[in-house]
PDB file of C-alpha atoms in Angstrom:
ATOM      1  CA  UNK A   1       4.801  -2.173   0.063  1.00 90.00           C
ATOM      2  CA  UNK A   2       4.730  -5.849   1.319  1.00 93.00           C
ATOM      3  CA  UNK A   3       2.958  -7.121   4.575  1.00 91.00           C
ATOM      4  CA  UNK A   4       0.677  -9.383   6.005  1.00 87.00           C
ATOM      5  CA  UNK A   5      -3.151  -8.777   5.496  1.00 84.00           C
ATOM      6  CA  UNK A   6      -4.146  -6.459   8.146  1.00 80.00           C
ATOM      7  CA  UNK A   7      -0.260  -5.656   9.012  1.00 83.00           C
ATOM      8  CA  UNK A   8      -0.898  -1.731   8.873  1.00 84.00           C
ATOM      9  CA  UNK A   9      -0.027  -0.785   5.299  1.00 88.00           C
ATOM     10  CA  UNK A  10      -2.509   1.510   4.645  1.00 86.00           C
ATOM     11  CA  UNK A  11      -2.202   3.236   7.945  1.00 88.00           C
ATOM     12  CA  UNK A  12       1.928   3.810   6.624  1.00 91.00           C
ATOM     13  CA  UNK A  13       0.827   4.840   2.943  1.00 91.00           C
ATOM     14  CA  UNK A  14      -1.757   7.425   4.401  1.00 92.00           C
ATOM     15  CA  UNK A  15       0.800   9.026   7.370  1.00 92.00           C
ATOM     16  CA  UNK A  16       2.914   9.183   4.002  1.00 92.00           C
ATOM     17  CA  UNK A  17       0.431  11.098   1.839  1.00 92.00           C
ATOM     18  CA  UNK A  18      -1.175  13.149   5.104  1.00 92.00           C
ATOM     19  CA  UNK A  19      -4.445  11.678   4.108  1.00 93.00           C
ATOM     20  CA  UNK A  20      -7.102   9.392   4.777  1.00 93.00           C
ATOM     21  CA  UNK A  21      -8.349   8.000   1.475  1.00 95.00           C
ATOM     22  CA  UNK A  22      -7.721   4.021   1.498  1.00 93.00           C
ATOM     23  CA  UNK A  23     -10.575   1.240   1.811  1.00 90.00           C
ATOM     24  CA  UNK A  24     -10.765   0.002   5.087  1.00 83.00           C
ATOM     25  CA  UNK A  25     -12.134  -3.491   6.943  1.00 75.00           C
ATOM     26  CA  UNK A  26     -11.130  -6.927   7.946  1.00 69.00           C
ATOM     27  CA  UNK A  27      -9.703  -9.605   5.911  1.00 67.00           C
ATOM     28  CA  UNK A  28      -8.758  -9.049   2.154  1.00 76.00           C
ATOM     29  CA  UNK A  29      -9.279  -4.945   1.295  1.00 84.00           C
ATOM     30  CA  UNK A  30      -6.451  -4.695  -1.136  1.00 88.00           C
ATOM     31  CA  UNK A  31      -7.021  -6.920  -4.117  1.00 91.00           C
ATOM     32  CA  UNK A  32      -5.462  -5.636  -6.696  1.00 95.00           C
ATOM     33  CA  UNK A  33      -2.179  -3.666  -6.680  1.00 96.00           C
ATOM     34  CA  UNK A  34      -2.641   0.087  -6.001  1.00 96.00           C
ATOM     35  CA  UNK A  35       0.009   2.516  -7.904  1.00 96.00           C
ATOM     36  CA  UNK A  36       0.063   5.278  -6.282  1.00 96.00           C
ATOM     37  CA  UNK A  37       2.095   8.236  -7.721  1.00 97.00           C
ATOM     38  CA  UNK A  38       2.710  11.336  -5.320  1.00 97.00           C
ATOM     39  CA  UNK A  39       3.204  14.394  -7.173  1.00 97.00           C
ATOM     40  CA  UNK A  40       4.321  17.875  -5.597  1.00 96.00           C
ATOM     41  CA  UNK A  41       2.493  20.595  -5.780  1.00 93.00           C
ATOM     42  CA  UNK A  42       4.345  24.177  -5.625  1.00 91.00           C
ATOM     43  CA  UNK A  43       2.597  27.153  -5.150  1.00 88.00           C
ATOM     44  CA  UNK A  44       2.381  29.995  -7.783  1.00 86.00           C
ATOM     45  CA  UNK A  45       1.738  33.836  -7.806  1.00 87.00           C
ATOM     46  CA  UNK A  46      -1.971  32.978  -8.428  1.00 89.00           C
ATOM     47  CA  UNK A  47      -2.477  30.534  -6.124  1.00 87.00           C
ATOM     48  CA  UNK A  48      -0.108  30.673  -3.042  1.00 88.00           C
ATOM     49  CA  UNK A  49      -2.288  27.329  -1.061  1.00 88.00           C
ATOM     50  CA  UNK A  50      -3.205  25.017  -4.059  1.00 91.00           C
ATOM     51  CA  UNK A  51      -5.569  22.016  -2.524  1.00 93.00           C
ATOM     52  CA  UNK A  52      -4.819  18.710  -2.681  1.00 95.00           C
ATOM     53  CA  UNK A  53      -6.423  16.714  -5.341  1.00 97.00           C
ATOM     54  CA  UNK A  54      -6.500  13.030  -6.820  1.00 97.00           C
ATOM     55  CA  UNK A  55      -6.509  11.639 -10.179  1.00 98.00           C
ATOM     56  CA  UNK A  56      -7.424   7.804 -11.538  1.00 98.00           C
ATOM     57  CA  UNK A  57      -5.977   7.035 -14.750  1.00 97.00           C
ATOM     58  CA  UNK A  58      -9.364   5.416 -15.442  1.00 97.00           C
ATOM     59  CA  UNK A  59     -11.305   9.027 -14.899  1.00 96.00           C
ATOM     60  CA  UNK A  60      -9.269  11.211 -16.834  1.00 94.00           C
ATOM     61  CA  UNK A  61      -9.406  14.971 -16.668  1.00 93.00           C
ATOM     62  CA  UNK A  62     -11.460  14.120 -13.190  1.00 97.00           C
ATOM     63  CA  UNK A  63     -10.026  15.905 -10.589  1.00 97.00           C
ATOM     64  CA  UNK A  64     -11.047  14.929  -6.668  1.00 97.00           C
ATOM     65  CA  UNK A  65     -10.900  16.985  -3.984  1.00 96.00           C
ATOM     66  CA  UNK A  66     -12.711  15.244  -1.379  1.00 97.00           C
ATOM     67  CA  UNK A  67     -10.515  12.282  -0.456  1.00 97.00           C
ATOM     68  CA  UNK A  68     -13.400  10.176   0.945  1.00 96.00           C
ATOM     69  CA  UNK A  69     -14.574   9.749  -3.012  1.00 97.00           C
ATOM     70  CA  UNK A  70     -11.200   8.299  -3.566  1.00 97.00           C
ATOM     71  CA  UNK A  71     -11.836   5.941  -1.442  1.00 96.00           C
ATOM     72  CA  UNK A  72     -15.123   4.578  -2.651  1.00 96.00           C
ATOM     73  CA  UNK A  73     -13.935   4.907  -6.418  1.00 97.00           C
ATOM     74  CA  UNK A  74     -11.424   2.723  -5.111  1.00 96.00           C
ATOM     75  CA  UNK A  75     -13.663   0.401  -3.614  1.00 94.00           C
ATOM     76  CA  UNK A  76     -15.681   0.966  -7.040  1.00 95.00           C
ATOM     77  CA  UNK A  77     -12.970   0.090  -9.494  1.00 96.00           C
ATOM     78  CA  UNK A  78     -11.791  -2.998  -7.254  1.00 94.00           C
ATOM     79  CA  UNK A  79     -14.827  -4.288  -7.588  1.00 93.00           C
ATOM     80  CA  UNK A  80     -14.711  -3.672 -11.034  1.00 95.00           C
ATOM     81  CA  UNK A  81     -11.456  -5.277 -11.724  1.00 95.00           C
ATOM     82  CA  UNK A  82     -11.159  -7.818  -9.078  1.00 91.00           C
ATOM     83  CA  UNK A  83     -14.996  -9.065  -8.669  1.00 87.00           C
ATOM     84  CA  UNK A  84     -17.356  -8.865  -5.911  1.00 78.00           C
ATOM     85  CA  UNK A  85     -16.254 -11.694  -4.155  1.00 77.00           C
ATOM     86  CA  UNK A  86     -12.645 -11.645  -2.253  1.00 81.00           C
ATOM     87  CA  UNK A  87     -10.292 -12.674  -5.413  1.00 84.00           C
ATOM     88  CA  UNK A  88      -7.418 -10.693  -6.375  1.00 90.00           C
ATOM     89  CA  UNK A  89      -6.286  -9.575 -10.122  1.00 93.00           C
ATOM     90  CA  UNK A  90      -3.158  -8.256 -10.810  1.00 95.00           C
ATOM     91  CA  UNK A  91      -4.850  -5.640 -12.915  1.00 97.00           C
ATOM     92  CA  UNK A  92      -3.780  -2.389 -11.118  1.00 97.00           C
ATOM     93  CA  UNK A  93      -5.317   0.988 -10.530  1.00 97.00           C
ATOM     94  CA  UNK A  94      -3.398   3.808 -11.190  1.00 98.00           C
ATOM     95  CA  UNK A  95      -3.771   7.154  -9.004  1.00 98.00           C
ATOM     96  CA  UNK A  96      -1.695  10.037  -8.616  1.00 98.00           C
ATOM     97  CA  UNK A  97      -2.368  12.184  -5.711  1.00 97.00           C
ATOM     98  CA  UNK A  98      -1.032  15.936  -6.022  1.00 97.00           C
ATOM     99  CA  UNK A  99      -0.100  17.493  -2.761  1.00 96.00           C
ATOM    100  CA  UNK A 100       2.528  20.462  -1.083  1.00 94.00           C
ATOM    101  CA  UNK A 101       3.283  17.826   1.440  1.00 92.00           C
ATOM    102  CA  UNK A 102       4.551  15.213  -0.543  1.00 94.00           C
ATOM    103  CA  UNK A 103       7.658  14.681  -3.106  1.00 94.00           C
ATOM    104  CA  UNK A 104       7.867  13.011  -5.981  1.00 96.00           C
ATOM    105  CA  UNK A 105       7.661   9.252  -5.249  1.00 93.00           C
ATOM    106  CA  UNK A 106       5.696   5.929  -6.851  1.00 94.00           C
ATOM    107  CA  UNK A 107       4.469   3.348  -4.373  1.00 94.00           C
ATOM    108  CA  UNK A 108       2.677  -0.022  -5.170  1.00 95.00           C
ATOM    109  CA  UNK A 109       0.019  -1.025  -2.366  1.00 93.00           C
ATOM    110  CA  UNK A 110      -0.220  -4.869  -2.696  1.00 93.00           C
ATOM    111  CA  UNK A 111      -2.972  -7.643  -1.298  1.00 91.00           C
ATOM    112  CA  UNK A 112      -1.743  -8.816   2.078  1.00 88.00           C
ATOM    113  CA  UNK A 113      -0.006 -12.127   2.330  1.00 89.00           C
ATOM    114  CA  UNK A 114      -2.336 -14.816   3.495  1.00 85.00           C
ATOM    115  CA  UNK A 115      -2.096 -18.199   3.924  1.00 80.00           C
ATOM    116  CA  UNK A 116      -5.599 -19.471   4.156  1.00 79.00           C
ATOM    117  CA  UNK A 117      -8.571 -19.085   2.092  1.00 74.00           C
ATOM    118  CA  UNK A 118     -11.427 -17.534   3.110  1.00 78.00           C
ATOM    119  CA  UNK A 119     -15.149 -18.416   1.869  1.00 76.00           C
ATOM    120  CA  UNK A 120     -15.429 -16.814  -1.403  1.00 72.00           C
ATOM    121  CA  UNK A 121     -11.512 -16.856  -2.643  1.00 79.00           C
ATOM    122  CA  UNK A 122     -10.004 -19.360  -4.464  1.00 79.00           C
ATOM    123  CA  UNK A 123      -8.329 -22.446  -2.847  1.00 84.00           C
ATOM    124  CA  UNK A 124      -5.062 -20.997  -4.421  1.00 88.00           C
ATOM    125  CA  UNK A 125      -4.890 -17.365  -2.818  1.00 87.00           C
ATOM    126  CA  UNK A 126      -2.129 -18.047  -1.117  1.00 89.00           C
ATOM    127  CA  UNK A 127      -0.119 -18.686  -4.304  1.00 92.00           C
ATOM    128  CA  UNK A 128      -1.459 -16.121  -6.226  1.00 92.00           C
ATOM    129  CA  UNK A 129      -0.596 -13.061  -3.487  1.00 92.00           C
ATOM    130  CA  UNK A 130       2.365 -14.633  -3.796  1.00 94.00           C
ATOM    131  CA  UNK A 131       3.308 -14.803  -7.375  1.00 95.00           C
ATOM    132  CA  UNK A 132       1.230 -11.147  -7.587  1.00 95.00           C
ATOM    133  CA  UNK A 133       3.958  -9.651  -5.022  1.00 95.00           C
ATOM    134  CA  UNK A 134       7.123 -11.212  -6.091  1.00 96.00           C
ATOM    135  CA  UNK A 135       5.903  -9.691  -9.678  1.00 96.00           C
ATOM    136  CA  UNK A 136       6.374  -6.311  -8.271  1.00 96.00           C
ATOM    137  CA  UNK A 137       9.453  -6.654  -5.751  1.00 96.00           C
ATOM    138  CA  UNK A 138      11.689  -9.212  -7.952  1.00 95.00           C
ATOM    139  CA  UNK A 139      12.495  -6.090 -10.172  1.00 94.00           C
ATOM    140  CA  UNK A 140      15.676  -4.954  -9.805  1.00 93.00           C
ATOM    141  CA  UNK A 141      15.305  -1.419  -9.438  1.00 93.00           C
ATOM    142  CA  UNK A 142      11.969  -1.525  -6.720  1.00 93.00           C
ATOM    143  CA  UNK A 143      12.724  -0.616  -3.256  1.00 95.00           C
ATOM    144  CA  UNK A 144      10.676  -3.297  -0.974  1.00 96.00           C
ATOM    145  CA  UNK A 145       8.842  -1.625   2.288  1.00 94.00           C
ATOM    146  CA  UNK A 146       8.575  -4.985   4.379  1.00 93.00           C
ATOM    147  CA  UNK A 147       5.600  -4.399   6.746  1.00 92.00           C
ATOM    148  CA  UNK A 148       5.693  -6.595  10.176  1.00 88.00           C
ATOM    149  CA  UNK A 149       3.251  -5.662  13.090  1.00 85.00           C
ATOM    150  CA  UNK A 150       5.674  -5.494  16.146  1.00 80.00           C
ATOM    151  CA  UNK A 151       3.120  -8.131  17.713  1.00 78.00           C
ATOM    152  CA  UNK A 152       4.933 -10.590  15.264  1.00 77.00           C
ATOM    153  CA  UNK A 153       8.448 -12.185  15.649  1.00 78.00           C
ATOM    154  CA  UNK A 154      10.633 -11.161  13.153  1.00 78.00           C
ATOM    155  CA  UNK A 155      11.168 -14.358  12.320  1.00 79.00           C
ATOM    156  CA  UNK A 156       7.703 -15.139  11.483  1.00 81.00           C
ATOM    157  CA  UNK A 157       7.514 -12.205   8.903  1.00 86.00           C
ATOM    158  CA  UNK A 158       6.512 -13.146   5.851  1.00 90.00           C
ATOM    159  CA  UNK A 159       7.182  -9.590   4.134  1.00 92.00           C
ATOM    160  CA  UNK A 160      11.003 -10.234   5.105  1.00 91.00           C
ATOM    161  CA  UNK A 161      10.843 -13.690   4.009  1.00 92.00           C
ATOM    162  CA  UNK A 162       9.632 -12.809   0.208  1.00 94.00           C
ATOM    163  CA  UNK A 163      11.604  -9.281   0.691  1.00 95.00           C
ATOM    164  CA  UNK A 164      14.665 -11.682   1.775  1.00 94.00           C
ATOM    165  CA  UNK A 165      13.908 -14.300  -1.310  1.00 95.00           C
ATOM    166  CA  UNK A 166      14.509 -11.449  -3.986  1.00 96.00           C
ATOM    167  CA  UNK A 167      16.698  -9.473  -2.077  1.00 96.00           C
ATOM    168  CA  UNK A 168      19.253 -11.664   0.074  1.00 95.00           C
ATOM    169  CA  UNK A 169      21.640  -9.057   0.313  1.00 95.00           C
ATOM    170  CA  UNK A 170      19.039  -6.558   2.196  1.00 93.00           C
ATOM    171  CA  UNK A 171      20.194  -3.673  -0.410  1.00 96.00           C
ATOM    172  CA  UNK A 172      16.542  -2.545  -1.729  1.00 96.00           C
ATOM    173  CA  UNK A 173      14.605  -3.728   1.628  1.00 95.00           C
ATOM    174  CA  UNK A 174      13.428  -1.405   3.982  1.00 93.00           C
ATOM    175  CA  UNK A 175      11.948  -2.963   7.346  1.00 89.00           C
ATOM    176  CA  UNK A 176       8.922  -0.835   8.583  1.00 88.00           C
ATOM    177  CA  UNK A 177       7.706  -2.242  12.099  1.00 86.00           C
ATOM    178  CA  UNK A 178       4.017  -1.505  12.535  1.00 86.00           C
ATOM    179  CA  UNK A 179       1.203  -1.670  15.859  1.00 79.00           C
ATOM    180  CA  UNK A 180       4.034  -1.017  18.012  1.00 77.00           C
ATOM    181  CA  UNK A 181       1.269   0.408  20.323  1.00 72.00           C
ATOM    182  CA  UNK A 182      -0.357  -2.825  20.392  1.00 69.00           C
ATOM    183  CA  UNK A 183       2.351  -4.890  21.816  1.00 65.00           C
ATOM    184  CA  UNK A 184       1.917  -6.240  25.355  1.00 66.00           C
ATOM    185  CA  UNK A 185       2.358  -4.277  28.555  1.00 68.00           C
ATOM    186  CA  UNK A 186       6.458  -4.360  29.388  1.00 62.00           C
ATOM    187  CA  UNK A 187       7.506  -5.224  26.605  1.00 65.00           C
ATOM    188  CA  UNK A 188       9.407  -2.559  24.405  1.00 63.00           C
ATOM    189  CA  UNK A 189      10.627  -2.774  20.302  1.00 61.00           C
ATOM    190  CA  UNK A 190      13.600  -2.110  21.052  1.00 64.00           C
ATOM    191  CA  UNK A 191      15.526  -4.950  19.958  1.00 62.00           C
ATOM    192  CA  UNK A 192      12.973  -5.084  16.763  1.00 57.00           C
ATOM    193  CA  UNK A 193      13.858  -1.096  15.915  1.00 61.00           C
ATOM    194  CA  UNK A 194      17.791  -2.151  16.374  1.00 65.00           C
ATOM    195  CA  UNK A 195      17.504  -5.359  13.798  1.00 60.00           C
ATOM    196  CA  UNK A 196      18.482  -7.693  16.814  1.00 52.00           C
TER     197      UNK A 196
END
């Protein structure tokens, strides 16, 4: 999943999973890639409603039910692996989230794109989103989610410009338009939801 900062992907990955359970806030929130396995969960004879729960690969054989402690062991292991300032690592935290309302999938939340540095990241941030991302969607067999707020002309998206960099052809990218409820009165996404 590849998008400005603050281009909606967390709002996509939780209407996805049907939960609330990301860190939230302005500027940089996602600084380190976020692997985020859905498993589904079937119901047995013994338990016909199983609840939802959430596992770190860091806290194994921890089991969460309460989604609002994912989020701050998020926030927790972040901090942990990325610093307390607003750097980025391409360390990764693994989590699988079990669920009836999901299939089987894998998706990698990555840092928003940014072009300017902020007080307390590196003059090189830029770069290293950047070379983190294209780590992720240069692989052959990834599927790229390109993230671009309808506020933002197409052709001022940078997910579709590194998506388009890696991809040319278009086969593994998948546009997502995002905020359409924030574009200006009048004006409709049509054109944007049709490619034109």
């Amino acid at each position: 999943m590849v998008g400005a900062q603050s281009s909606g992907k967390s709002s996509v990955l939780e209407s996805i999973v049907g939960r609330d359970f990301l860190p939230r806030g302005t500027g940089i929130v996602t600084r380190c890639p976020l692997i985020l396995s859905l498993r589904r969960l079937e119901p047995t004879a013994e338990d016909k409603d199983p609840a939802d729960f959430a596992e770190f690969a860091h806290r194994e054989g921890t089991k969460y039910t309460n989604f609002e402690l994912v989020r701050h062991e998020i926030e927790s292991q972040t901090a942990t692996l990325a610093g307390g300032d607003k750097g980025i690592t391409d360390k990764p935290i693994s989590l699988v989230i079990h669920s009836q309302r999901v299939m089987d999938l894998t998706l990698v939340d990555l840092p928003g794109i940014t072009k300017v540095p902020v007080k307390g990241q590196p003059a090189d941030i830029a770069s290293q989103i950047k070379s983190l991302v294209l780590s992720y969607i240069r692989r052959p067999n990834a599927l790229i989610l390109a993230l671009s707020p309808a506020t933002v002309d197409l052709a001022n998206s940078d997910a579709l410009q590194l998506a388009r960099s890696v991809d040319p052809q278009g086969d593994r990218t998948i546009g997502v338009i995002t905020k359409i409820d924030l574009m200006d009165a009048g004006t409709d996404a049509t054109d944007l939801l049709r490619g034109s």
